[in-house]
mmCIF file of C-alpha atoms and ligand atoms in Angstrom:
data_model
loop_
_atom_site.group_PDB
_atom_site.id
_atom_site.type_symbol
_atom_site.label_atom_id
_atom_site.label_comp_id
_atom_site.label_asym_id
_atom_site.label_seq_id
_atom_site.Cartn_x
_atom_site.Cartn_y
_atom_site.Cartn_z
ATOM 1 C CA MET A 6 3.632 -15.758 -27.205
ATOM 2 C CA SER A 7 2.752 -12.506 -24.940
ATOM 3 C CA ASN A 8 4.900 -11.540 -22.201
ATOM 4 C CA TYR A 9 2.650 -9.849 -19.602
ATOM 5 C CA LEU A 10 -0.550 -9.710 -21.362
ATOM 6 C CA SER A 11 -2.867 -11.903 -23.094
ATOM 7 C CA THR A 12 -2.772 -10.225 -26.690
ATOM 8 C CA ALA A 13 0.238 -9.114 -28.845
ATOM 9 C CA LYS A 14 -1.268 -5.452 -29.255
ATOM 10 C CA ALA A 15 -1.783 -4.969 -25.591
ATOM 11 C CA ASP A 16 1.955 -6.139 -24.512
ATOM 12 C CA HIS A 17 2.927 -3.725 -27.379
ATOM 13 C CA LEU A 18 1.613 -1.198 -25.872
ATOM 14 C CA PHE A 19 2.606 -1.571 -22.728
ATOM 15 C CA ASP A 20 6.426 -1.388 -24.119
ATOM 16 C CA GLU A 21 5.183 1.718 -25.549
ATOM 17 C CA LEU A 22 4.455 3.469 -22.434
ATOM 18 C CA LYS A 23 7.153 2.127 -20.445
ATOM 19 C CA PRO A 24 9.456 5.251 -21.252
ATOM 20 C CA ILE A 25 6.472 7.434 -19.939
ATOM 21 C CA PHE A 26 5.913 5.687 -17.031
ATOM 22 C CA ARG A 27 9.795 5.659 -16.063
ATOM 23 C CA SER A 28 9.794 9.320 -16.962
ATOM 24 C CA ILE A 29 6.616 9.982 -14.160
ATOM 25 C CA LEU A 30 8.792 7.632 -11.633
ATOM 26 C CA ILE A 31 11.652 9.856 -12.170
ATOM 27 C CA ASP A 32 9.085 13.004 -11.794
ATOM 28 C CA HIS A 33 8.363 11.312 -8.181
ATOM 29 C CA ASN A 34 12.427 11.093 -7.017
ATOM 30 C CA ARG A 35 12.558 14.588 -7.809
ATOM 31 C CA HIS A 36 9.516 15.180 -5.721
ATOM 32 C CA GLN A 37 7.571 17.116 -8.782
ATOM 33 C CA PHE A 38 4.479 15.250 -8.393
ATOM 34 C CA LYS A 39 2.400 17.742 -10.375
ATOM 35 C CA LYS A 40 4.533 17.297 -13.047
ATOM 36 C CA ALA A 41 3.599 13.306 -12.829
ATOM 37 C CA GLN A 42 0.156 14.085 -12.566
ATOM 38 C CA GLU A 43 -0.356 15.882 -15.600
ATOM 39 C CA LEU A 44 1.409 12.676 -17.460
ATOM 40 C CA ILE A 45 -0.850 10.463 -15.709
ATOM 41 C CA ASN A 46 -3.669 12.197 -16.788
ATOM 42 C CA ALA A 47 -2.477 12.414 -20.431
ATOM 43 C CA LEU A 48 -2.406 8.575 -19.887
ATOM 44 C CA GLN A 49 -5.422 8.106 -18.572
ATOM 45 C CA GLU A 50 -6.979 10.495 -21.472
ATOM 46 C CA PHE A 51 -5.319 7.932 -24.201
ATOM 47 C CA ILE A 52 -6.880 4.913 -22.406
ATOM 48 C CA LYS A 53 -10.417 6.505 -22.146
ATOM 49 C CA GLU A 54 -10.272 7.127 -26.027
ATOM 50 C CA LEU A 55 -8.600 3.658 -27.167
ATOM 51 C CA LYS A 56 -11.245 2.326 -25.419
ATOM 52 C CA ALA A 57 -13.677 3.667 -27.196
ATOM 53 C CA THR A 58 -12.206 2.055 -30.652
ATOM 54 C CA ILE A 59 -12.532 -1.146 -29.304
ATOM 55 C CA SER A 60 -15.416 -3.449 -29.253
ATOM 56 C CA GLU A 61 -15.191 -6.473 -30.377
ATOM 57 C CA ASP A 62 -12.394 -7.982 -28.490
ATOM 58 C CA PRO A 63 -12.920 -8.886 -25.384
ATOM 59 C CA ASN A 64 -9.325 -9.998 -24.421
ATOM 60 C CA LEU A 65 -7.868 -6.843 -25.269
ATOM 61 C CA LEU A 66 -10.416 -4.909 -23.431
ATOM 62 C CA ASN A 67 -9.600 -7.225 -20.431
ATOM 63 C CA ASP A 68 -5.657 -6.212 -21.234
ATOM 64 C CA ILE A 69 -6.728 -2.434 -21.214
ATOM 65 C CA TRP A 70 -8.525 -2.738 -18.154
ATOM 66 C CA VAL A 71 -5.408 -4.243 -16.422
ATOM 67 C CA LEU A 72 -2.999 -1.534 -18.318
ATOM 68 C CA ASN A 73 -5.444 1.070 -16.699
ATOM 69 C CA CYS A 74 -4.970 -0.625 -13.043
ATOM 70 C CA PHE A 75 -1.625 -0.015 -13.950
ATOM 71 C CA ILE A 76 -1.357 3.208 -14.520
ATOM 72 C CA GLN A 77 -3.892 3.908 -11.186
ATOM 73 C CA LEU A 78 -0.797 2.133 -9.567
ATOM 74 C CA ILE A 79 1.810 4.633 -10.641
ATOM 75 C CA ASP A 80 -0.836 7.531 -9.755
ATOM 76 C CA ALA A 81 -1.442 6.160 -5.953
ATOM 77 C CA TYR A 82 2.435 5.204 -5.577
ATOM 78 C CA GLY A 83 2.933 8.845 -6.648
ATOM 79 C CA ARG A 84 0.324 10.533 -4.329
ATOM 80 C CA THR A 85 1.491 7.881 -1.418
ATOM 81 C CA TRP A 86 4.802 9.214 -1.727
ATOM 82 C CA GLU A 87 3.682 12.885 -2.190
ATOM 83 C CA LYS A 88 1.668 12.846 1.099
ATOM 84 C CA ILE A 89 4.493 11.261 3.120
ATOM 85 C CA THR A 90 6.854 14.025 2.066
ATOM 86 C CA ALA A 91 4.480 16.812 3.146
ATOM 87 C CA ASN A 92 4.011 14.724 6.667
ATOM 88 C CA GLN A 93 0.410 14.076 5.710
ATOM 89 C CA PHE A 94 0.842 10.320 7.089
ATOM 90 C CA VAL A 95 -2.880 9.953 7.726
ATOM 91 C CA SER A 96 -3.592 10.125 4.383
ATOM 92 C CA SER A 97 -0.745 8.403 2.606
ATOM 93 C CA TRP A 98 -2.229 5.089 4.574
ATOM 94 C CA ASP A 99 -5.512 5.310 2.056
ATOM 95 C CA TYR A 100 -3.089 5.565 -1.003
ATOM 96 C CA LEU A 101 -0.670 2.947 -0.082
ATOM 97 C CA GLN A 102 -4.000 0.625 0.755
ATOM 98 C CA SER A 103 -5.002 1.617 -3.083
ATOM 99 C CA CYS A 104 -1.664 0.517 -4.336
ATOM 100 C CA PHE A 105 -1.940 -3.037 -2.929
ATOM 101 C CA ASP A 106 -5.461 -3.456 -4.269
ATOM 102 C CA LEU A 107 -3.897 -2.690 -7.700
ATOM 103 C CA ILE A 108 -0.903 -4.588 -7.452
ATOM 104 C CA ARG A 109 -3.606 -7.924 -6.445
ATOM 105 C CA ALA A 110 -5.650 -7.014 -9.420
ATOM 106 C CA ILE A 111 -2.216 -6.692 -11.778
ATOM 107 C CA LYS A 112 -0.578 -10.035 -10.532
ATOM 108 C CA LYS A 113 -3.952 -11.906 -10.703
ATOM 109 C CA PHE A 114 -4.876 -10.824 -14.525
ATOM 110 C CA SER A 115 -1.640 -10.538 -15.827
ATOM 111 C CA LYS A 116 2.152 -11.069 -15.983
ATOM 112 C CA ILE A 117 3.360 -7.715 -15.481
ATOM 113 C CA ASN A 118 6.041 -7.597 -13.107
ATOM 114 C CA VAL A 119 5.217 -5.410 -9.938
ATOM 115 C CA GLN A 120 7.552 -6.579 -7.824
ATOM 116 C CA PHE A 121 9.469 -3.459 -7.083
ATOM 117 C CA PHE A 122 6.436 -1.806 -5.979
ATOM 118 C CA GLU A 123 5.190 -4.496 -3.506
ATOM 119 C CA GLN A 124 8.638 -5.284 -2.207
ATOM 120 C CA GLN A 125 9.428 -1.647 -1.231
ATOM 121 C CA LEU A 126 5.403 -0.624 0.078
ATOM 122 C CA LEU A 127 5.151 -3.625 2.185
ATOM 123 C CA ALA A 128 8.448 -2.208 4.000
ATOM 124 C CA LEU A 129 6.902 1.051 4.334
ATOM 125 C CA GLU A 130 3.683 -0.631 5.552
ATOM 126 C CA LYS A 131 5.599 -1.485 8.369
ATOM 127 C CA LEU A 132 6.885 1.600 9.304
ATOM 128 C CA TYR A 133 2.966 2.672 10.031
ATOM 129 C CA PRO A 134 1.515 2.494 13.574
ATOM 130 C CA TYR A 135 -1.165 0.768 12.535
ATOM 131 C CA ASN A 136 -2.191 -3.103 13.336
ATOM 132 C CA VAL A 137 -5.243 -3.633 14.527
ATOM 133 C CA PHE A 138 -8.427 -3.074 12.017
ATOM 134 C CA PHE A 139 -12.178 -3.161 11.928
ATOM 135 C CA SER A 140 -14.163 -5.237 10.175
ATOM 136 C CA VAL A 141 -17.723 -4.927 9.663
ATOM 137 C CA GLY A 142 -19.819 -8.097 9.070
ATOM 138 C CA MET A 143 -23.786 -7.296 8.119
ATOM 139 C CA VAL A 144 -26.558 -9.412 6.828
ATOM 140 C CA VAL A 145 -27.845 -8.285 3.491
ATOM 141 C CA GLU A 146 -31.181 -9.326 1.730
ATOM 142 C CA TYR A 147 -29.110 -10.263 -1.575
ATOM 143 C CA PHE A 148 -26.086 -9.901 -3.653
ATOM 144 C CA GLU A 149 -26.713 -8.436 -7.089
ATOM 145 C CA CYS A 150 -24.115 -8.889 -10.195
ATOM 146 C CA SER A 151 -22.505 -5.525 -11.031
ATOM 147 C CA ILE A 152 -22.749 -6.546 -14.751
ATOM 148 C CA CYS A 153 -25.804 -7.907 -15.643
ATOM 149 C CA GLY A 154 -28.100 -6.584 -12.396
ATOM 150 C CA HIS A 155 -29.071 -10.390 -11.735
ATOM 151 C CA HIS A 156 -29.366 -12.163 -8.213
ATOM 152 C CA ILE A 157 -25.197 -13.428 -8.173
ATOM 153 C CA ASP A 158 -26.289 -17.107 -7.410
ATOM 154 C CA SER A 159 -29.545 -17.087 -9.775
ATOM 155 C CA PRO A 160 -28.994 -19.107 -13.173
ATOM 156 C CA ASN A 161 -30.066 -15.731 -15.142
ATOM 157 C CA CYS A 162 -26.201 -14.524 -14.089
ATOM 158 C CA ILE A 163 -23.174 -16.376 -15.913
ATOM 159 C CA HIS A 164 -20.809 -13.936 -13.893
ATOM 160 C CA LEU A 165 -18.311 -14.867 -11.357
ATOM 161 C CA PRO A 166 -17.304 -12.021 -8.984
ATOM 162 C CA GLY A 167 -13.794 -10.942 -9.068
ATOM 163 C CA ASN A 168 -13.825 -12.401 -12.926
ATOM 164 C CA LEU A 169 -13.496 -9.785 -15.932
ATOM 165 C CA TYR A 170 -15.542 -9.604 -18.696
ATOM 166 C CA SER A 171 -14.601 -7.396 -21.766
ATOM 167 C CA GLY A 172 -13.139 -5.352 -19.507
ATOM 168 C CA GLU A 173 -15.308 -5.110 -16.657
ATOM 169 C CA MET A 174 -14.622 -6.823 -13.128
ATOM 170 C CA ALA A 175 -17.581 -8.289 -11.862
ATOM 171 C CA LYS A 176 -18.688 -7.718 -8.160
ATOM 172 C CA SER A 177 -21.552 -9.003 -6.215
ATOM 173 C CA ILE A 178 -23.339 -5.535 -4.472
ATOM 174 C CA GLY A 179 -24.897 -6.230 -1.306
ATOM 175 C CA LYS A 180 -28.609 -4.937 -1.614
ATOM 176 C CA ASN A 181 -30.810 -3.869 1.396
ATOM 177 C CA ILE A 182 -28.570 -4.401 4.355
ATOM 178 C CA MET A 183 -30.989 -5.706 7.188
ATOM 179 C CA GLN A 184 -28.757 -5.344 10.160
ATOM 180 C CA ILE A 185 -25.168 -4.867 11.279
ATOM 181 C CA ASP A 186 -24.268 -8.455 12.202
ATOM 182 C CA HIS A 187 -20.980 -7.587 14.138
ATOM 183 C CA ILE A 188 -17.807 -5.327 14.266
ATOM 184 C CA ALA A 189 -14.536 -7.588 14.645
ATOM 185 C CA MET A 190 -11.257 -6.619 15.136
ATOM 186 C CA THR A 191 -8.266 -8.196 13.558
ATOM 187 C CA HIS A 192 -4.882 -8.249 12.540
ATOM 188 C CA ASN A 193 -5.386 -9.112 8.881
ATOM 189 C CA PRO A 194 -8.620 -7.663 7.201
ATOM 190 C CA HIS A 195 -9.805 -7.093 3.648
ATOM 191 C CA ASP A 196 -9.476 -3.835 3.673
ATOM 192 C CA LYS A 197 -7.085 -1.781 6.142
ATOM 193 C CA ARG A 198 -8.787 1.585 5.856
ATOM 194 C CA CYS A 199 -10.676 1.071 8.814
ATOM 195 C CA VAL A 200 -8.388 2.047 11.333
ATOM 196 C CA VAL A 201 -7.905 4.126 14.674
ATOM 197 C CA LYS A 202 -6.785 7.211 13.384
ATOM 198 C CA TYR A 203 -3.773 9.197 14.755
ATOM 199 C CA ASN A 204 -3.138 12.845 14.402
ATOM 200 C CA ASP A 205 -0.231 13.364 11.321
ATOM 201 C CA THR A 206 1.960 15.175 14.018
ATOM 202 C CA ASP A 207 1.476 12.015 16.228
ATOM 203 C CA GLU A 208 4.616 10.216 17.586
ATOM 204 C CA ALA A 209 3.279 7.223 16.515
ATOM 205 C CA PHE A 210 4.041 8.439 13.115
ATOM 206 C CA ASN A 211 7.858 8.744 14.386
ATOM 207 C CA ALA A 212 9.223 5.814 11.759
ATOM 208 C CA VAL A 213 7.367 7.263 8.630
ATOM 209 C CA SER A 214 8.157 10.526 9.573
ATOM 210 C CA TYR A 215 11.706 9.875 9.654
ATOM 211 C CA LEU A 216 11.643 8.156 5.972
ATOM 212 C CA ALA A 217 9.989 11.579 4.912
ATOM 213 C CA THR A 218 13.086 13.478 6.725
ATOM 214 C CA LEU A 219 15.625 11.380 4.669
ATOM 215 C CA LEU A 220 13.519 12.025 1.591
ATOM 216 C CA THR A 221 12.825 15.915 1.734
ATOM 217 C CA SER A 222 16.494 16.343 2.706
ATOM 218 C CA ASN A 223 17.809 14.243 -0.269
ATOM 219 C CA LYS A 224 19.683 11.777 1.534
ATOM 220 C CA PHE A 225 18.356 9.048 -1.271
ATOM 221 C CA GLN A 226 15.555 8.970 -3.519
ATOM 222 C CA ILE A 227 12.540 7.345 -3.236
ATOM 223 C CA SER A 228 12.969 4.841 -5.647
ATOM 224 C CA ASP A 229 15.923 3.900 -3.502
ATOM 225 C CA PHE A 230 14.155 2.794 -0.504
ATOM 226 C CA THR A 231 14.317 -0.877 -0.538
ATOM 227 C CA GLY A 232 12.896 -2.469 2.664
ATOM 228 C CA LEU A 233 13.673 -2.506 6.484
ATOM 229 C CA GLU A 234 15.895 -4.036 8.994
ATOM 230 C CA ILE A 235 13.951 -5.196 12.052
ATOM 231 C CA SER A 236 15.546 -6.125 15.211
ATOM 232 C CA LYS A 237 14.659 -6.332 18.813
ATOM 233 C CA VAL A 238 16.834 -4.360 21.550
ATOM 234 C CA GLN A 239 16.690 -4.209 25.183
ATOM 235 C CA SER A 240 16.277 -0.873 27.048
ATOM 236 C CA LEU A 241 16.055 0.273 30.742
ATOM 237 C CA LYS A 242 12.327 1.933 31.645
ATOM 238 C CA PRO A 243 12.878 5.170 32.137
ATOM 239 C CA GLU A 244 12.435 5.191 35.678
ATOM 240 C CA TYR A 245 15.397 2.855 35.933
ATOM 241 C CA LYS A 246 17.677 4.795 33.809
ATOM 242 C CA ASN A 247 21.160 5.539 35.587
ATOM 243 C CA TYR A 248 19.585 3.901 38.769
ATOM 244 C CA GLY A 249 22.076 2.313 41.227
ATOM 245 C CA ARG A 250 22.024 -1.543 41.494
ATOM 246 C CA ASN A 251 22.474 -1.146 45.395
ATOM 247 C CA LYS A 252 19.827 1.214 45.985
ATOM 248 C CA ILE A 253 16.550 0.213 47.516
ATOM 249 C CA CYS A 254 14.019 -0.605 44.520
ATOM 250 C CA LEU A 255 11.644 1.590 43.774
ATOM 251 C CA CYS A 256 8.887 -0.780 43.968
ATOM 252 C CA GLY A 257 8.820 -0.626 47.691
ATOM 253 C CA SER A 258 9.970 -3.903 48.394
ATOM 254 C CA ASN A 259 12.966 -2.447 50.711
ATOM 255 C CA LYS A 260 15.178 -4.977 48.795
ATOM 256 C CA LYS A 261 18.214 -3.848 46.704
ATOM 257 C CA PHE A 262 17.213 -3.267 43.261
ATOM 258 C CA LYS A 263 19.828 -5.867 41.958
ATOM 259 C CA ASN A 264 17.669 -8.431 44.001
ATOM 260 C CA CYS A 265 14.119 -7.423 43.034
ATOM 261 C CA CYS A 266 12.863 -5.948 39.957
ATOM 262 C CA ILE A 267 16.240 -5.505 38.019
ATOM 263 C CA THR A 268 15.193 -7.995 35.184
ATOM 264 C CA LYS A 269 11.518 -6.558 34.893
ATOM 265 C CA ALA A 270 12.898 -3.342 34.440
ATOM 266 C CA PHE A 271 13.480 -3.842 30.506
ATOM 267 C CA ILE A 272 11.516 -3.222 27.656
ATOM 268 C CA GLU A 273 12.030 -4.696 24.414
ATOM 269 C CA THR A 274 11.532 -2.123 21.599
ATOM 270 C CA ASP A 275 11.816 -2.681 17.656
ATOM 271 C CA HIS A 276 14.711 -0.887 16.248
ATOM 272 C CA ILE A 277 14.201 -0.237 12.731
ATOM 273 C CA LYS A 278 16.906 0.669 10.056
ATOM 274 C CA ILE A 279 15.771 2.057 6.992
ATOM 275 C CA LEU A 280 17.629 0.397 3.851
ATOM 276 C CA ALA A 281 18.433 2.251 0.867
ATOM 277 C CA THR A 282 20.724 1.804 -2.090
ATOM 278 C CA HIS A 283 20.826 3.666 -5.317
ATOM 279 C CA ARG A 284 18.954 1.402 -8.159
ATOM 280 C CA PRO A 285 18.288 2.808 -11.875
ATOM 281 C CA ILE A 286 14.268 3.388 -12.609
ATOM 282 C CA GLU A 287 14.633 0.540 -15.419
ATOM 283 C CA LEU A 288 14.508 -2.137 -12.187
ATOM 284 C CA ALA A 289 10.715 -0.777 -11.489
ATOM 285 C CA ILE A 290 9.227 -1.101 -14.677
HETATM 286 ZN ZN1 LIG B 312 -23.921 -11.317 -14.105
HETATM 287 ZN ZN1 LIG B 313 11.117 -4.474 43.309
#
């Protein structure tokens, strides 16, 4: 019985690599992102060489594909935090989305536990100002299979898009775009990279920028960030701050404020509490 992957050999390999994954995460906690990167490069080189030695076993090749996804996840995870602690919030978003793509792939093809990453990153995602996304719909002539090159729905192609075949994922590639059909705005698109971009210094990034400050001033470590507590708070609109209840209302009605706009003078805002608790790195992997 294997624990995480479909072959015992890959399982064993994953166990052997765990100490390296952990030391990469410790480097991230120390903000030594370059050092972490060197270890990741070495791991990727190792996987490449390993793949070259296996040609027969399709299950093992699929497992190696998943292991490679896991290495890419650690990589994208580190880059996300590297960008955040450097106040480069716009580019951190794209790495964060890569993390989610990789988490989905790992969960689909293995039992590797990625809960630590998923929970933390979902909380992190909520700190960003993005909630409307653009999604482009287009009409294409046909879809081609990335593995065999045939039309994806022809009898010549036996591959299902999104499945693994000897360590390669079958994808359907849209060929010959005929026209852009529509551009939709949506709250929950497949790809969240298409967003209205802000500048890194925009106050829309206040929440994630505050988190960056906590990390760079060593209030806690990256792996200690566990989630958020979001509550609604009522606060007076700026123009009514310290405004006397018996004064004539600002709206021009000639009535007293307390008998007029007082109920409309409040706005509801999110109050976000960042949660962190010290936890051992073994919890992640
Ligand atoms: Zn095919
Ligand atoms: Zn009024």
